[in-house]
Amino acid sequence: MGLERMILLAEEQNSLKADSGNADVYVISLGNVATYGLKAAQKLREAGFKVDMDYQGRSLKAQFKASDRSGARAIVILGEDEYAEGKAQVKDTVNKTQVTVSFDELTETVRKMTEGE
């Protein structure tokens, strides 16, 4: 199949829509809890959120800069204390508020923040 034919087919299926690149949520993992961060990202993606996170183990400051660039409405912060307690900190980047929630409440809390409630 030729390239032109593939482009026409992709356009028919709306596969070439431009993506704004903005994430709904940015997950920050601190310390030795990277798998906890991956678990949170997976849970949020399964709930339909567009999630970005650091995969390089950068500093907290670098991860916050990356979260700003991502355009995320909510930031999930996971450190060793949160892991030990089964919790997560969630920051609303618009209202500048931050709450600590149980891991089970993570999806609903992020949903409220991203919908502007």
PDB file of C-alpha atoms in Angstrom:
ATOM      1  CA  MET A   1       0.000   0.000   0.000  1.00  0.00           C
ATOM      2  CA  GLY A   2       1.365   3.426  -0.892  1.00  0.00           C
ATOM      3  CA  LEU A   3       2.005   6.222   1.557  1.00  0.00           C
ATOM      4  CA  GLU A   4      -0.743   8.411   0.098  1.00  0.00           C
ATOM      5  CA  ARG A   5      -3.291   5.617   0.479  1.00  0.00           C
ATOM      6  CA  MET A   6      -2.249   5.090   4.122  1.00  0.00           C
ATOM      7  CA  ILE A   7      -2.651   8.815   4.850  1.00  0.00           C
ATOM      8  CA  LEU A   8      -6.133   8.848   3.303  1.00  0.00           C
ATOM      9  CA  LEU A   9      -7.116   5.807   5.374  1.00  0.00           C
ATOM     10  CA  ALA A  10      -5.756   7.378   8.567  1.00  0.00           C
ATOM     11  CA  GLU A  11      -7.674  10.601   7.857  1.00  0.00           C
ATOM     12  CA  GLU A  12     -10.884   8.612   7.348  1.00  0.00           C
ATOM     13  CA  GLN A  13     -10.431   7.014  10.761  1.00  0.00           C
ATOM     14  CA  ASN A  14      -9.462  10.311  12.431  1.00  0.00           C
ATOM     15  CA  SER A  15      -6.082   8.842  13.351  1.00  0.00           C
ATOM     16  CA  LEU A  16      -4.244  12.000  12.369  1.00  0.00           C
ATOM     17  CA  LYS A  17      -5.913  14.355  14.830  1.00  0.00           C
ATOM     18  CA  ALA A  18      -3.487  16.801  16.354  1.00  0.00           C
ATOM     19  CA  ASP A  19      -2.765  16.137  19.989  1.00  0.00           C
ATOM     20  CA  SER A  20      -2.407  19.150  22.259  1.00  0.00           C
ATOM     21  CA  GLY A  21       0.357  17.343  24.143  1.00  0.00           C
ATOM     22  CA  ASN A  22      -1.116  18.378  27.459  1.00  0.00           C
ATOM     23  CA  ALA A  23      -1.444  15.783  30.162  1.00  0.00           C
ATOM     24  CA  ASP A  24      -4.363  15.723  32.579  1.00  0.00           C
ATOM     25  CA  VAL A  25      -2.134  14.427  35.362  1.00  0.00           C
ATOM     26  CA  TYR A  26       1.587  14.370  36.055  1.00  0.00           C
ATOM     27  CA  VAL A  27       2.896  11.747  38.488  1.00  0.00           C
ATOM     28  CA  ILE A  28       5.965  12.593  40.570  1.00  0.00           C
ATOM     29  CA  SER A  29       7.748   9.719  42.319  1.00  0.00           C
ATOM     30  CA  LEU A  30      10.373  10.389  44.970  1.00  0.00           C
ATOM     31  CA  GLY A  31      12.884   8.021  46.457  1.00  0.00           C
ATOM     32  CA  ASN A  32      12.623   4.288  45.874  1.00  0.00           C
ATOM     33  CA  VAL A  33       8.924   4.173  45.016  1.00  0.00           C
ATOM     34  CA  ALA A  34       9.037   4.211  41.214  1.00  0.00           C
ATOM     35  CA  THR A  35       6.800   1.131  40.992  1.00  0.00           C
ATOM     36  CA  TYR A  36       4.221   2.914  43.172  1.00  0.00           C
ATOM     37  CA  GLY A  37       4.306   5.800  40.692  1.00  0.00           C
ATOM     38  CA  LEU A  38       3.855   3.421  37.771  1.00  0.00           C
ATOM     39  CA  LYS A  39       0.927   1.784  39.548  1.00  0.00           C
ATOM     40  CA  ALA A  40      -0.696   5.196  40.090  1.00  0.00           C
ATOM     41  CA  ALA A  41      -0.128   6.176  36.447  1.00  0.00           C
ATOM     42  CA  GLN A  42      -1.661   2.906  35.251  1.00  0.00           C
ATOM     43  CA  LYS A  43      -4.687   3.335  37.523  1.00  0.00           C
ATOM     44  CA  LEU A  44      -5.263   6.864  36.232  1.00  0.00           C
ATOM     45  CA  ARG A  45      -4.808   5.842  32.579  1.00  0.00           C
ATOM     46  CA  GLU A  46      -7.339   3.045  33.026  1.00  0.00           C
ATOM     47  CA  ALA A  47      -9.762   5.687  34.320  1.00  0.00           C
ATOM     48  CA  GLY A  48      -9.295   7.617  31.058  1.00  0.00           C
ATOM     49  CA  PHE A  49      -6.780  10.256  32.099  1.00  0.00           C
ATOM     50  CA  LYS A  50      -3.864  11.349  29.963  1.00  0.00           C
ATOM     51  CA  VAL A  51      -0.902  10.792  32.285  1.00  0.00           C
ATOM     52  CA  ASP A  52       2.730  11.822  32.062  1.00  0.00           C
ATOM     53  CA  MET A  53       5.520  11.098  34.514  1.00  0.00           C
ATOM     54  CA  ASP A  54       9.269  11.104  34.973  1.00  0.00           C
ATOM     55  CA  TYR A  55      11.024   7.904  33.908  1.00  0.00           C
ATOM     56  CA  GLN A  56      14.563   9.092  34.643  1.00  0.00           C
ATOM     57  CA  GLY A  57      14.575   9.459  38.438  1.00  0.00           C
ATOM     58  CA  ARG A  58      15.202  13.205  38.285  1.00  0.00           C
ATOM     59  CA  SER A  59      15.107  15.546  41.285  1.00  0.00           C
ATOM     60  CA  LEU A  60      11.888  16.911  42.738  1.00  0.00           C
ATOM     61  CA  LYS A  61      12.624  20.333  41.245  1.00  0.00           C
ATOM     62  CA  ALA A  62      13.196  18.854  37.769  1.00  0.00           C
ATOM     63  CA  GLN A  63      10.000  16.811  38.000  1.00  0.00           C
ATOM     64  CA  PHE A  64       7.982  19.887  38.990  1.00  0.00           C
ATOM     65  CA  LYS A  65       9.422  21.771  35.998  1.00  0.00           C
ATOM     66  CA  ALA A  66       8.424  18.875  33.746  1.00  0.00           C
ATOM     67  CA  SER A  67       4.933  18.870  35.253  1.00  0.00           C
ATOM     68  CA  ASP A  68       4.621  22.579  34.425  1.00  0.00           C
ATOM     69  CA  ARG A  69       5.653  21.902  30.817  1.00  0.00           C
ATOM     70  CA  SER A  70       3.130  19.061  30.570  1.00  0.00           C
ATOM     71  CA  GLY A  71       0.231  21.422  31.231  1.00  0.00           C
ATOM     72  CA  ALA A  72      -1.262  18.966  33.732  1.00  0.00           C
ATOM     73  CA  ARG A  73      -4.188  20.159  35.810  1.00  0.00           C
ATOM     74  CA  ALA A  74      -3.304  17.777  38.663  1.00  0.00           C
ATOM     75  CA  ILE A  75       0.007  16.546  40.041  1.00  0.00           C
ATOM     76  CA  VAL A  76       0.221  13.311  42.011  1.00  0.00           C
ATOM     77  CA  ILE A  77       3.161  13.276  44.412  1.00  0.00           C
ATOM     78  CA  LEU A  78       4.330   9.930  45.750  1.00  0.00           C
ATOM     79  CA  GLY A  79       7.170   9.529  48.196  1.00  0.00           C
ATOM     80  CA  GLU A  80       8.261   6.861  50.620  1.00  0.00           C
ATOM     81  CA  ASP A  81       5.930   8.164  53.371  1.00  0.00           C
ATOM     82  CA  GLU A  82       2.932   8.060  51.019  1.00  0.00           C
ATOM     83  CA  TYR A  83       3.886   4.560  49.913  1.00  0.00           C
ATOM     84  CA  ALA A  84       4.149   3.343  53.511  1.00  0.00           C
ATOM     85  CA  GLU A  85       0.713   4.779  54.321  1.00  0.00           C
ATOM     86  CA  GLY A  86      -1.002   3.792  51.032  1.00  0.00           C
ATOM     87  CA  LYS A  87      -1.668   7.427  50.233  1.00  0.00           C
ATOM     88  CA  ALA A  88      -0.879  10.076  47.636  1.00  0.00           C
ATOM     89  CA  GLN A  89      -0.627  13.832  47.632  1.00  0.00           C
ATOM     90  CA  VAL A  90      -2.624  15.489  44.862  1.00  0.00           C
ATOM     91  CA  LYS A  91      -1.997  19.094  43.874  1.00  0.00           C
ATOM     92  CA  ASP A  92      -4.456  21.183  41.864  1.00  0.00           C
ATOM     93  CA  THR A  93      -2.273  23.366  39.623  1.00  0.00           C
ATOM     94  CA  VAL A  94      -5.024  25.894  38.953  1.00  0.00           C
ATOM     95  CA  ASN A  95      -6.409  26.460  42.449  1.00  0.00           C
ATOM     96  CA  LYS A  96      -2.984  25.880  44.067  1.00  0.00           C
ATOM     97  CA  THR A  97      -4.438  23.497  46.643  1.00  0.00           C
ATOM     98  CA  GLN A  98      -3.021  20.165  47.770  1.00  0.00           C
ATOM     99  CA  VAL A  99      -4.686  17.244  49.547  1.00  0.00           C
ATOM    100  CA  THR A 100      -3.541  13.888  50.841  1.00  0.00           C
ATOM    101  CA  VAL A 101      -5.827  11.004  49.888  1.00  0.00           C
ATOM    102  CA  SER A 102      -5.812   7.241  50.126  1.00  0.00           C
ATOM    103  CA  PHE A 103      -4.689   5.388  47.016  1.00  0.00           C
ATOM    104  CA  ASP A 104      -8.285   4.179  46.578  1.00  0.00           C
ATOM    105  CA  GLU A 105      -9.525   7.795  46.422  1.00  0.00           C
ATOM    106  CA  LEU A 106      -6.884   8.894  43.909  1.00  0.00           C
ATOM    107  CA  THR A 107      -8.951   8.567  40.735  1.00  0.00           C
ATOM    108  CA  GLU A 108     -11.994  10.377  42.123  1.00  0.00           C
ATOM    109  CA  THR A 109      -9.885  13.203  43.582  1.00  0.00           C
ATOM    110  CA  VAL A 110      -8.074  13.723  40.285  1.00  0.00           C
ATOM    111  CA  ARG A 111     -11.375  13.615  38.400  1.00  0.00           C
ATOM    112  CA  LYS A 112     -12.792  16.420  40.579  1.00  0.00           C
ATOM    113  CA  MET A 113      -9.682  18.534  40.070  1.00  0.00           C
ATOM    114  CA  THR A 114      -9.483  18.074  36.314  1.00  0.00           C
ATOM    115  CA  GLU A 115     -13.167  18.840  35.891  1.00  0.00           C
ATOM    116  CA  GLY A 116     -12.727  22.056  37.845  1.00  0.00           C
ATOM    117  CA  GLU A 117     -14.889  21.219  40.862  1.00  0.00           C
TER     118      GLU A 117
END
